[in-house]
Coordinates of C-alpha atoms in Angstrom, one line a residue:
M1 CA -36.5 53.3 -64.6
F2 CA -34.7 51.0 -67.3
Q3 CA -32.2 48.1 -65.6
F4 CA -29.8 47.0 -68.1
D5 CA -28.0 45.4 -65.4
K6 CA -30.9 42.7 -64.9
Q7 CA -31.7 42.3 -69.0
N8 CA -32.3 38.9 -70.1
G9 CA -32.3 38.5 -73.7
E10 CA -34.1 41.3 -75.3
D11 CA -36.5 42.1 -71.8
V12 CA -34.7 45.0 -70.2
P13 CA -36.9 45.3 -66.4
I14 CA -39.1 48.5 -65.6
T15 CA -37.9 49.3 -62.0
L16 CA -39.7 51.6 -59.3
I17 CA -36.7 53.2 -57.2
Y18 CA -37.8 54.8 -54.2
H19 CA -37.0 57.8 -53.1
D20 CA -34.8 58.2 -49.5
D21 CA -35.2 54.3 -49.3
I22 CA -32.9 51.6 -50.1
T23 CA -35.3 49.0 -52.2
A24 CA -36.3 48.9 -55.6
V25 CA -39.3 46.7 -57.2
V26 CA -39.0 44.9 -60.6
L27 CA -42.6 46.6 -62.0
A28 CA -41.9 44.4 -65.6
K29 CA -40.3 42.4 -67.4
N30 CA -40.0 45.2 -70.3
L31 CA -41.4 48.1 -71.5
Q32 CA -44.1 46.0 -73.3
D33 CA -45.6 44.8 -70.1
F34 CA -45.0 47.9 -68.3
I35 CA -47.1 49.7 -70.4
F36 CA -50.0 46.8 -70.1
R37 CA -48.9 47.1 -65.9
D38 CA -50.1 51.0 -66.2
L39 CA -53.4 50.3 -68.6
L40 CA -54.5 47.8 -66.0
E41 CA -53.5 49.9 -63.0
D42 CA -55.4 52.8 -64.6
L43 CA -58.8 50.9 -64.5
T44 CA -59.3 50.2 -61.2
N45 CA -59.4 53.9 -60.0
M46 CA -61.9 55.4 -62.8
K47 CA -62.2 58.9 -60.2
Y48 CA -58.7 59.0 -60.5
S49 CA -57.3 57.8 -63.3
N50 CA -56.0 58.9 -66.8
T51 CA -59.5 58.1 -68.7
A52 CA -61.8 59.4 -65.8
S53 CA -62.8 62.9 -67.8
G54 CA -64.9 62.3 -70.2
D55 CA -66.5 59.2 -71.5
L56 CA -65.1 56.7 -70.4
K57 CA -65.8 53.9 -73.3
V58 CA -64.3 56.8 -75.9
N59 CA -61.4 57.1 -73.4
S60 CA -60.9 53.9 -73.4
A61 CA -60.8 52.8 -77.1
N62 CA -58.2 55.7 -78.2
I63 CA -55.8 54.8 -75.4
L64 CA -56.1 51.1 -77.2
R65 CA -55.7 52.5 -80.2
T66 CA -52.6 54.4 -79.7
H67 CA -50.9 51.4 -77.4
R68 CA -51.9 48.2 -79.5
K69 CA -49.0 48.5 -81.8
Y70 CA -46.8 48.3 -78.3
L71 CA -48.9 44.7 -76.9
K72 CA -48.9 41.3 -77.2
H73 CA -51.8 40.1 -79.0
S74 CA -53.3 38.5 -75.5
Q75 CA -52.8 41.9 -73.9
V76 CA -54.7 43.4 -76.1
E77 CA -57.5 40.8 -76.3
K78 CA -57.3 41.4 -72.2
L79 CA -58.1 44.6 -72.2
E80 CA -60.8 45.0 -74.8
E81 CA -62.6 42.2 -72.3
I82 CA -62.0 44.8 -69.1
Y83 CA -63.4 47.7 -71.6
G84 CA -66.5 45.7 -72.5
R85 CA -67.5 46.2 -68.5
D86 CA -69.6 48.2 -67.0
V87 CA -68.2 50.6 -64.2
F88 CA -68.4 49.0 -60.6
E89 CA -68.5 50.4 -56.9
Y90 CA -66.0 48.8 -54.6
I91 CA -64.8 49.4 -50.9
E92 CA -60.7 49.2 -50.7
T93 CA -59.7 48.5 -47.0
T94 CA -56.1 50.5 -46.7
S95 CA -53.3 49.0 -44.4
T96 CA -54.8 51.1 -41.5
G97 CA -58.4 49.8 -42.1
R98 CA -59.8 53.2 -43.5
E99 CA -62.3 51.8 -46.7
L100 CA -61.8 53.9 -49.1
P101 CA -64.9 53.8 -51.8
L102 CA -63.0 53.7 -55.5
E103 CA -65.3 52.4 -58.8
G104 CA -63.4 51.1 -62.0
L105 CA -64.0 48.7 -64.6
I106 CA -61.3 46.0 -62.4
S107 CA -61.0 46.1 -58.8
N108 CA -57.5 46.4 -56.9
D109 CA -57.8 42.4 -56.3
E110 CA -58.2 41.8 -59.6
F111 CA -55.4 43.9 -61.1
K112 CA -53.0 42.8 -58.2
T113 CA -54.0 39.0 -59.2
S114 CA -53.7 39.6 -63.5
V115 CA -50.0 40.9 -61.5
K116 CA -49.3 38.1 -60.0
T117 CA -51.0 35.2 -62.3
G118 CA -50.3 36.6 -66.0
D119 CA -47.4 35.7 -68.3
W120 CA -46.7 39.0 -68.4
F121 CA -45.3 39.7 -65.3
R122 CA -43.6 36.3 -64.1
R123 CA -40.0 38.5 -63.5
A124 CA -42.2 41.0 -62.2
R125 CA -42.4 42.1 -57.9
Q126 CA -39.0 40.8 -56.9
R127 CA -36.8 42.4 -55.3
V128 CA -33.4 43.7 -56.6

């Protein structure tokens, strides 16, 4: 949801409010950064992503083409760099110790690092 009570200038945070819980998490400082975050997260698991059916390279190019106007130049460059990679397999260990075989253009670890260190996520991931 847009959290207008936390607006900072033109930035209106996008917040995830959990059902049946009293917590919420700011996912991105604005819609632009949320779109970028969502596009990145989609690349962590190609088996279940929106780009999984059909040709990955064609689908990725089409998604970037339709969303480019909403992104910063640095975000477009990052996505183009990632889209140029080969899909790879990796194992994700859940909090219960279960190992999940996944395949993607980036790992969940790289996604989490991008979320934590990217300029576009400086205010994100804070508790509301």
